[in-house]
Amino acid sequence: MIRSAPSEAAVSAHEAGTMLGAGTAAEDSRAPRYKAIYEDLARGIRAGRYPVMTLLPTEHELCAHYDASRHTVREAIRLLTEAGMVSRRPGVGTRVEAAKSDTRHTQRISQFSELFQYIKNASLRVHDARMIKANARQATALGCTLRHEWLYVRAIKLLGAKAAPVAFSEAYIHPDYTAIEADIGRVHLPLSGLIETRYSQRIREVAQEFSATPIGKEVAGLLKVAPKTAGLVITRRYYGEHSTPMLVTITTFPHTKMKYSMSLKVDLPE
C-alpha cells in the first residue's frame, strides 16, 4: 500500500469516460443533487466499476459527466470519504479504499504537526530487520503487488530514562528507502525522520487507523504484560509525492501504556 503499482495508476481520460458511462445519478426531487451523485458513485464502487486501490475519475471529469458544479461533486466525494469508501490525496487524486461503507466512526487529524507527542523521548530496540516479499495480507495493507519486496522491521518501542517497553512495532519500509536500516535503533529519530533526513524527502500526509485487539503471547512477553491484555493498534501510512506509501507502521500498545487525545476546532460561519 517501486512507484505506484498498476492498480493504483490514475484513470486516464479515456478510461474515465468508459467507466463513467456505466452509470448516472438518478434524478430525485426529494434528495439533494450531491446525494444522488454520491449514491451513484457508491453503487459503482460496490459493483466494481471503480476497483479498490484505483483512483476515481477527476473532479473535472465528474463535473462534466454529471453536469454538476464543483461544489456539488465535492460534497458527494465528502460523503464517500465519511463512509470510508475513498480517501483524498493531495496531488494524487481520490482513491477507492473499500467496496462498502464503514459504519465505524472515523476522526481525522488535520495538522501533521499535531501527530506525535511521545516520539521525542522514544527509541527502538530492533529484534529483526530483513527484506521480505509481501504476501496477500501484507500486499493489501501496503497497497502493493503480491511478492513485492519491502524492508521489514520488528522492534520494541522504549520510553523514558529506564527504557521501559511501551509498544511493539512492525514497520514496512519502501525499497527506495532501505538504506536507513543502518541507522534504525542507532540514531535517535523516528523511521519517518530517518527517511526525510537521509533522502531529503518530505512526508506530506500520514493516514491513521485505530483498532483494538487482545495481545498475543509472543508480543505480550516482549512487552511484559499478560497474554490477551487489551491492546490498542495504530496503523500509520506515510506518503510523499506518490500514492504508494514510503513507510507503513503497525504499533501495538497495551491499553495501560497509551492515551491518545486530540482537540478539534469548530469553524463557525462569519
Short mmCIF file of C-alpha atoms in Angstrom, two decimals, residues 116-213:
data_model
loop_
_atom_site.label_atom_id
_atom_site.label_comp_id
_atom_site.label_asym_id
_atom_site.label_seq_id
_atom_site.Cartn_x
_atom_site.Cartn_y
_atom_site.Cartn_z
CA PHE A 116 3.20 12.76 17.56
CA GLN A 117 3.59 13.58 21.22
CA TYR A 118 5.51 10.61 22.62
CA ILE A 119 8.08 10.23 19.82
CA LYS A 120 10.53 12.82 21.13
CA ASN A 121 11.52 10.57 24.04
CA ALA A 122 11.03 7.18 22.36
CA SER A 123 13.66 4.81 20.99
CA LEU A 124 13.61 1.41 19.27
CA ARG A 125 15.12 -1.92 20.28
CA VAL A 126 15.30 -3.84 16.99
CA HIS A 127 14.54 -7.58 17.12
CA ASP A 128 14.51 -8.29 13.39
CA ALA A 129 15.26 -6.41 10.17
CA ARG A 130 15.17 -8.11 6.77
CA MET A 131 13.82 -7.90 3.24
CA ILE A 132 10.51 -9.68 2.71
CA LYS A 133 8.23 -10.38 -0.24
CA ALA A 134 4.71 -9.22 0.54
CA ASN A 135 2.14 -11.96 1.00
CA ALA A 136 -1.53 -11.40 0.19
CA ARG A 137 -2.36 -9.85 3.59
CA GLN A 138 0.69 -7.59 3.54
CA ALA A 139 0.12 -6.55 -0.09
CA THR A 140 -3.38 -5.38 0.82
CA ALA A 141 -2.11 -3.39 3.80
CA LEU A 142 0.79 -1.88 1.84
CA GLY A 143 -1.11 -1.16 -1.37
CA CYS A 144 1.41 -3.05 -3.50
CA THR A 145 1.57 -6.07 -5.77
CA LEU A 146 1.94 -9.60 -4.40
CA ARG A 147 5.56 -10.57 -3.56
CA HIS A 148 6.81 -7.02 -3.85
CA GLU A 149 9.90 -6.51 -1.69
CA TRP A 150 9.92 -4.29 1.42
CA LEU A 151 12.29 -3.85 4.32
CA TYR A 152 10.53 -5.37 7.34
CA VAL A 153 11.47 -4.32 10.89
CA ARG A 154 10.20 -5.73 14.20
CA ALA A 155 11.07 -3.68 17.26
CA ILE A 156 10.09 -2.72 20.77
CA LYS A 157 9.43 0.94 21.43
CA LEU A 158 11.11 2.16 24.62
CA LEU A 159 10.27 5.26 26.60
CA GLY A 160 11.81 7.18 29.48
CA ALA A 161 15.11 7.09 31.32
CA LYS A 162 14.59 3.44 32.32
CA ALA A 163 13.88 2.48 28.69
CA ALA A 164 10.65 0.72 29.66
CA PRO A 165 8.93 -1.20 26.83
CA VAL A 166 5.72 0.56 25.87
CA ALA A 167 4.80 -0.85 22.45
CA PHE A 168 5.53 -3.50 19.83
CA SER A 169 6.15 -2.10 16.36
CA GLU A 170 6.19 -3.65 12.89
CA ALA A 171 7.41 -1.41 10.08
CA TYR A 172 7.43 -1.85 6.32
CA ILE A 173 9.86 0.45 4.53
CA HIS A 174 9.56 1.03 0.79
CA PRO A 175 12.58 -0.42 -1.07
CA ASP A 176 13.57 3.05 -2.28
CA TYR A 177 14.49 3.92 1.33
CA THR A 178 16.09 0.75 2.71
CA ALA A 179 19.46 2.44 3.37
CA ILE A 180 18.00 3.73 6.64
CA GLU A 181 18.38 0.19 8.04
CA ALA A 182 21.90 1.06 9.21
CA ASP A 183 20.50 3.90 11.36
CA ILE A 184 17.45 2.19 12.87
CA GLY A 185 17.85 1.94 16.63
CA ARG A 186 21.16 3.81 16.48
CA VAL A 187 20.06 7.31 15.50
CA HIS A 188 17.53 8.93 17.82
CA LEU A 189 14.96 9.70 15.15
CA PRO A 190 11.66 8.04 14.22
CA LEU A 191 11.69 6.00 10.99
CA SER A 192 9.89 8.78 9.15
CA GLY A 193 12.59 11.22 10.30
CA LEU A 194 15.34 8.88 9.10
CA ILE A 195 13.77 8.80 5.63
CA GLU A 196 13.40 12.57 5.49
CA THR A 197 16.96 13.17 6.71
CA ARG A 198 18.79 10.62 4.56
CA TYR A 199 16.82 11.11 1.34
CA SER A 200 15.77 14.76 1.62
CA GLN A 201 12.19 13.64 1.09
CA ARG A 202 9.20 15.34 2.70
CA ILE A 203 6.38 13.33 4.19
CA ARG A 204 3.25 15.15 3.09
CA GLU A 205 0.46 13.00 4.50
CA VAL A 206 0.00 10.42 7.24
CA ALA A 207 -3.11 8.22 7.20
CA GLN A 208 -4.02 6.70 10.57
CA GLU A 209 -6.22 3.78 11.57
CA PHE A 210 -7.07 2.71 15.13
CA SER A 211 -8.22 -0.73 16.21
CA ALA A 212 -8.31 -2.92 19.31
CA THR A 213 -7.01 -6.45 19.80
#
